[in-house]
């Protein structure tokens, strides 16, 4: 998984970030100020930097800012500004942000074998018993989200966000429909597990 630098002066926030990233399987280093973050960035290779908005002067590559919308508007104005994670932090939303950011900076992982299905995200290809299977864009988006978070229980709302881009208000029933299609097309009835009253988990 990824190696991530956390540049955060607030110790409880840094601890929360580190715990969430560890649950996703990532390794982390924590810097309490900009000087320490710069020093770590010169001695280690990081896939992503999570920085407090106050440390934006770091000017490090692949930086995702953490701060309130009010602080961001005050610092950067109401126009376009660097990508950031808004406080208060929520686990599902945070994990979706990390997933999206790492996809932009690191690309996809090696192919993943799920039952009879081989998911090759790097080449946008899905095989079942060695034969290519055609999926609709949304079917593929749901499968890709499940694959990147395999082993993790994902809510229907999180799948809507990752596969359709809906933050709120999307109809979660469409997730159920696409899951049924994936199970049938890819013979994954035993691999895509229903999490009661929550969502789904891909067991790879």
mmCIF file of C-alpha atoms in Angstrom:
data_model
loop_
_atom_site.group_PDB
_atom_site.id
_atom_site.type_symbol
_atom_site.label_atom_id
_atom_site.label_comp_id
_atom_site.label_asym_id
_atom_site.label_seq_id
_atom_site.Cartn_x
_atom_site.Cartn_y
_atom_site.Cartn_z
ATOM 1 C CA UNK A 1 0.000 0.000 0.000
ATOM 2 C CA UNK A 2 1.041 3.655 0.197
ATOM 3 C CA UNK A 3 3.610 5.432 2.370
ATOM 4 C CA UNK A 4 2.073 8.680 3.644
ATOM 5 C CA UNK A 5 3.452 11.726 5.454
ATOM 6 C CA UNK A 6 1.139 13.396 7.972
ATOM 7 C CA UNK A 7 2.104 17.041 8.573
ATOM 8 C CA UNK A 8 -0.168 17.971 11.472
ATOM 9 C CA UNK A 9 0.572 19.977 14.615
ATOM 10 C CA UNK A 10 -2.622 18.902 16.411
ATOM 11 C CA UNK A 11 -1.613 15.637 18.097
ATOM 12 C CA UNK A 12 -5.153 14.163 18.494
ATOM 13 C CA UNK A 13 -5.885 14.868 14.809
ATOM 14 C CA UNK A 14 -2.560 13.340 13.755
ATOM 15 C CA UNK A 15 -3.318 10.262 15.865
ATOM 16 C CA UNK A 16 -6.766 9.913 14.249
ATOM 17 C CA UNK A 17 -5.307 10.254 10.762
ATOM 18 C CA UNK A 18 -2.616 7.690 11.479
ATOM 19 C CA UNK A 19 -5.140 5.194 12.868
ATOM 20 C CA UNK A 20 -7.471 5.556 9.864
ATOM 21 C CA UNK A 21 -4.608 5.143 7.404
ATOM 22 C CA UNK A 22 -3.301 2.094 9.266
ATOM 23 C CA UNK A 23 -6.758 0.504 9.018
ATOM 24 C CA UNK A 24 -6.492 0.953 5.249
ATOM 25 C CA UNK A 25 -3.119 -0.789 5.281
ATOM 26 C CA UNK A 26 -0.949 2.280 4.672
ATOM 27 C CA UNK A 27 2.306 3.140 6.467
ATOM 28 C CA UNK A 28 2.752 6.631 7.889
ATOM 29 C CA UNK A 29 5.222 9.105 9.330
ATOM 30 C CA UNK A 30 4.081 12.102 11.372
ATOM 31 C CA UNK A 31 5.644 15.574 11.376
ATOM 32 C CA UNK A 32 4.549 18.144 13.950
ATOM 33 C CA UNK A 33 5.736 21.186 12.010
ATOM 34 C CA UNK A 34 6.777 22.300 8.526
ATOM 35 C CA UNK A 35 10.495 21.983 9.207
ATOM 36 C CA UNK A 36 10.197 18.363 10.322
ATOM 37 C CA UNK A 37 7.943 17.592 7.346
ATOM 38 C CA UNK A 38 10.491 19.034 4.931
ATOM 39 C CA UNK A 39 13.271 16.992 6.551
ATOM 40 C CA UNK A 40 11.265 13.763 6.296
ATOM 41 C CA UNK A 41 10.328 14.461 2.691
ATOM 42 C CA UNK A 42 14.023 14.701 1.798
ATOM 43 C CA UNK A 43 14.942 11.462 3.553
ATOM 44 C CA UNK A 44 11.977 9.267 2.545
ATOM 45 C CA UNK A 45 9.789 8.801 -0.526
ATOM 46 C CA UNK A 46 6.109 9.461 0.191
ATOM 47 C CA UNK A 47 3.189 8.651 -2.081
ATOM 48 C CA UNK A 48 0.975 11.300 -0.477
ATOM 49 C CA UNK A 49 1.219 14.139 2.050
ATOM 50 C CA UNK A 50 -1.648 15.031 4.396
ATOM 51 C CA UNK A 51 -0.970 18.550 5.624
ATOM 52 C CA UNK A 52 -2.708 20.940 7.965
ATOM 53 C CA UNK A 53 -3.856 23.954 5.927
ATOM 54 C CA UNK A 54 -1.521 26.126 7.993
ATOM 55 C CA UNK A 55 1.440 24.181 6.545
ATOM 56 C CA UNK A 56 0.590 24.827 2.893
ATOM 57 C CA UNK A 57 3.893 26.700 2.588
ATOM 58 C CA UNK A 58 5.497 23.255 2.552
ATOM 59 C CA UNK A 59 4.989 23.163 -1.225
ATOM 60 C CA UNK A 60 5.427 19.381 -1.254
ATOM 61 C CA UNK A 61 4.215 17.239 -4.126
ATOM 62 C CA UNK A 62 0.978 15.241 -3.874
ATOM 63 C CA UNK A 63 -0.349 17.245 -0.911
ATOM 64 C CA UNK A 64 -3.906 16.900 0.372
ATOM 65 C CA UNK A 65 -4.848 19.650 2.825
ATOM 66 C CA UNK A 66 -6.852 19.152 6.023
ATOM 67 C CA UNK A 67 -8.886 22.053 7.420
ATOM 68 C CA UNK A 68 -12.307 23.662 7.837
ATOM 69 C CA UNK A 69 -14.077 25.275 4.897
ATOM 70 C CA UNK A 70 -13.989 28.603 6.737
ATOM 71 C CA UNK A 71 -10.220 28.392 7.174
ATOM 72 C CA UNK A 72 -9.757 27.384 3.550
ATOM 73 C CA UNK A 73 -11.845 30.278 2.253
ATOM 74 C CA UNK A 74 -9.972 32.713 4.474
ATOM 75 C CA UNK A 75 -6.620 31.393 3.301
ATOM 76 C CA UNK A 76 -7.271 30.832 -0.410
ATOM 77 C CA UNK A 77 -10.425 32.835 -1.175
ATOM 78 C CA UNK A 78 -13.721 31.436 -2.384
ATOM 79 C CA UNK A 79 -12.427 30.456 -5.810
ATOM 80 C CA UNK A 80 -10.583 27.241 -6.726
ATOM 81 C CA UNK A 81 -8.087 26.161 -4.083
ATOM 82 C CA UNK A 82 -5.951 23.089 -3.393
ATOM 83 C CA UNK A 83 -7.782 19.816 -2.800
ATOM 84 C CA UNK A 84 -8.579 19.404 0.878
ATOM 85 C CA UNK A 85 -10.400 17.242 3.384
ATOM 86 C CA UNK A 86 -12.936 19.229 5.384
ATOM 87 C CA UNK A 87 -13.151 19.003 9.153
ATOM 88 C CA UNK A 88 -14.815 17.591 11.172
ATOM 89 C CA UNK A 89 -13.315 14.394 9.816
ATOM 90 C CA UNK A 90 -15.554 11.390 9.109
ATOM 91 C CA UNK A 91 -14.095 7.922 8.494
ATOM 92 C CA UNK A 92 -16.030 7.004 5.329
ATOM 93 C CA UNK A 93 -15.518 10.392 3.687
ATOM 94 C CA UNK A 94 -11.848 10.466 4.673
ATOM 95 C CA UNK A 95 -11.184 7.004 3.220
ATOM 96 C CA UNK A 96 -12.868 7.980 -0.044
ATOM 97 C CA UNK A 97 -10.651 11.083 -0.300
ATOM 98 C CA UNK A 98 -7.515 9.033 0.325
ATOM 99 C CA UNK A 99 -8.535 6.457 -2.256
ATOM 100 C CA UNK A 100 -9.171 9.139 -4.880
ATOM 101 C CA UNK A 101 -5.934 10.993 -4.103
ATOM 102 C CA UNK A 102 -3.789 7.867 -4.295
ATOM 103 C CA UNK A 103 -5.363 6.899 -7.593
ATOM 104 C CA UNK A 104 -4.265 10.265 -9.007
ATOM 105 C CA UNK A 105 -0.729 10.012 -7.678
ATOM 106 C CA UNK A 106 0.107 6.297 -7.632
ATOM 107 C CA UNK A 107 -2.020 4.642 -10.272
ATOM 108 C CA UNK A 108 -3.597 1.252 -9.756
ATOM 109 C CA UNK A 109 -2.354 -1.847 -8.021
ATOM 110 C CA UNK A 110 -1.289 -5.134 -9.534
ATOM 111 C CA UNK A 111 -4.143 -7.377 -10.793
ATOM 112 C CA UNK A 112 -6.319 -8.845 -8.044
ATOM 113 C CA UNK A 113 -7.760 -12.378 -8.141
ATOM 114 C CA UNK A 114 -11.291 -12.628 -6.739
ATOM 115 C CA UNK A 115 -12.680 -16.134 -7.060
ATOM 116 C CA UNK A 116 -12.727 -16.915 -10.804
ATOM 117 C CA UNK A 117 -12.387 -13.215 -11.616
ATOM 118 C CA UNK A 118 -9.146 -11.325 -12.277
ATOM 119 C CA UNK A 119 -9.452 -7.544 -11.897
ATOM 120 C CA UNK A 120 -6.704 -5.580 -13.650
ATOM 121 C CA UNK A 121 -7.343 -1.945 -12.718
ATOM 122 C CA UNK A 122 -4.162 -0.697 -14.344
ATOM 123 C CA UNK A 123 -5.388 -1.840 -17.769
ATOM 124 C CA UNK A 124 -9.129 -1.458 -17.128
ATOM 125 C CA UNK A 125 -9.679 -5.159 -17.790
ATOM 126 C CA UNK A 126 -11.773 -7.868 -16.114
ATOM 127 C CA UNK A 127 -11.345 -11.570 -16.847
ATOM 128 C CA UNK A 128 -13.394 -14.577 -15.717
ATOM 129 C CA UNK A 129 -11.599 -17.895 -16.074
ATOM 130 C CA UNK A 130 -9.233 -16.187 -18.491
ATOM 131 C CA UNK A 131 -11.929 -14.698 -20.750
ATOM 132 C CA UNK A 132 -12.548 -10.950 -20.958
ATOM 133 C CA UNK A 133 -15.921 -9.757 -19.677
ATOM 134 C CA UNK A 134 -17.546 -6.534 -20.848
ATOM 135 C CA UNK A 135 -18.918 -4.336 -18.067
ATOM 136 C CA UNK A 136 -20.825 -1.073 -18.291
ATOM 137 C CA UNK A 137 -18.924 2.004 -17.012
ATOM 138 C CA UNK A 138 -20.936 2.016 -13.785
ATOM 139 C CA UNK A 139 -20.578 -1.724 -13.209
ATOM 140 C CA UNK A 140 -16.832 -1.328 -13.598
ATOM 141 C CA UNK A 141 -16.767 1.689 -11.271
ATOM 142 C CA UNK A 142 -18.540 -0.284 -8.537
ATOM 143 C CA UNK A 143 -16.199 -3.255 -8.999
ATOM 144 C CA UNK A 144 -13.145 -0.973 -8.931
ATOM 145 C CA UNK A 145 -14.296 0.654 -5.683
ATOM 146 C CA UNK A 146 -14.887 -2.736 -4.057
ATOM 147 C CA UNK A 147 -11.526 -4.021 -5.306
ATOM 148 C CA UNK A 148 -9.551 -1.069 -3.969
ATOM 149 C CA UNK A 149 -11.271 -1.493 -0.589
ATOM 150 C CA UNK A 150 -11.359 -5.305 -0.609
ATOM 151 C CA UNK A 151 -11.915 -6.838 2.791
ATOM 152 C CA UNK A 152 -13.541 -3.632 4.022
ATOM 153 C CA UNK A 153 -17.263 -3.193 4.661
ATOM 154 C CA UNK A 154 -18.394 -0.384 2.353
ATOM 155 C CA UNK A 155 -21.659 1.445 2.837
ATOM 156 C CA UNK A 156 -24.004 2.003 -0.073
ATOM 157 C CA UNK A 157 -23.463 5.744 0.355
ATOM 158 C CA UNK A 158 -19.702 5.354 0.025
ATOM 159 C CA UNK A 159 -20.115 3.243 -3.110
ATOM 160 C CA UNK A 160 -22.397 5.926 -4.553
ATOM 161 C CA UNK A 161 -19.735 8.512 -3.918
ATOM 162 C CA UNK A 162 -16.875 6.504 -5.390
ATOM 163 C CA UNK A 163 -18.720 5.060 -8.393
ATOM 164 C CA UNK A 164 -21.177 7.836 -9.216
ATOM 165 C CA UNK A 165 -19.680 10.886 -7.520
ATOM 166 C CA UNK A 166 -22.734 11.523 -5.333
ATOM 167 C CA UNK A 167 -21.985 13.118 -1.965
ATOM 168 C CA UNK A 168 -25.598 13.003 -0.789
ATOM 169 C CA UNK A 169 -29.022 12.395 -2.208
ATOM 170 C CA UNK A 170 -28.260 9.483 -4.522
ATOM 171 C CA UNK A 171 -30.610 6.500 -4.637
ATOM 172 C CA UNK A 172 -28.779 3.668 -2.890
ATOM 173 C CA UNK A 173 -31.020 1.091 -4.592
ATOM 174 C CA UNK A 174 -29.015 1.544 -7.775
ATOM 175 C CA UNK A 175 -26.021 0.159 -5.869
ATOM 176 C CA UNK A 176 -27.968 -3.026 -5.098
ATOM 177 C CA UNK A 177 -28.931 -3.412 -8.756
ATOM 178 C CA UNK A 178 -25.325 -3.102 -9.925
ATOM 179 C CA UNK A 179 -24.093 -5.509 -7.255
ATOM 180 C CA UNK A 180 -26.600 -8.111 -8.484
ATOM 181 C CA UNK A 181 -25.361 -7.660 -12.066
ATOM 182 C CA UNK A 182 -21.710 -8.028 -10.998
ATOM 183 C CA UNK A 183 -22.443 -11.190 -9.051
ATOM 184 C CA UNK A 184 -24.128 -12.716 -12.079
ATOM 185 C CA UNK A 185 -21.690 -11.575 -14.777
ATOM 186 C CA UNK A 186 -18.524 -12.355 -12.835
ATOM 187 C CA UNK A 187 -19.705 -15.396 -10.856
ATOM 188 C CA UNK A 188 -18.961 -13.585 -7.596
ATOM 189 C CA UNK A 189 -22.001 -14.613 -5.577
ATOM 190 C CA UNK A 190 -19.791 -15.968 -2.805
ATOM 191 C CA UNK A 191 -17.202 -13.170 -2.953
ATOM 192 C CA UNK A 192 -19.357 -10.032 -2.780
ATOM 193 C CA UNK A 193 -20.799 -10.297 0.705
ATOM 194 C CA UNK A 194 -23.867 -8.369 1.835
ATOM 195 C CA UNK A 195 -23.270 -6.491 5.105
ATOM 196 C CA UNK A 196 -26.667 -6.398 6.799
ATOM 197 C CA UNK A 197 -28.324 -2.952 6.784
ATOM 198 C CA UNK A 198 -25.055 -1.340 5.654
ATOM 199 C CA UNK A 199 -23.577 -2.278 2.311
ATOM 200 C CA UNK A 200 -21.146 -4.759 0.795
ATOM 201 C CA UNK A 201 -17.708 -6.304 1.265
ATOM 202 C CA UNK A 202 -15.493 -7.884 -1.404
ATOM 203 C CA UNK A 203 -13.645 -10.903 -0.038
ATOM 204 C CA UNK A 204 -10.570 -11.463 -2.230
#
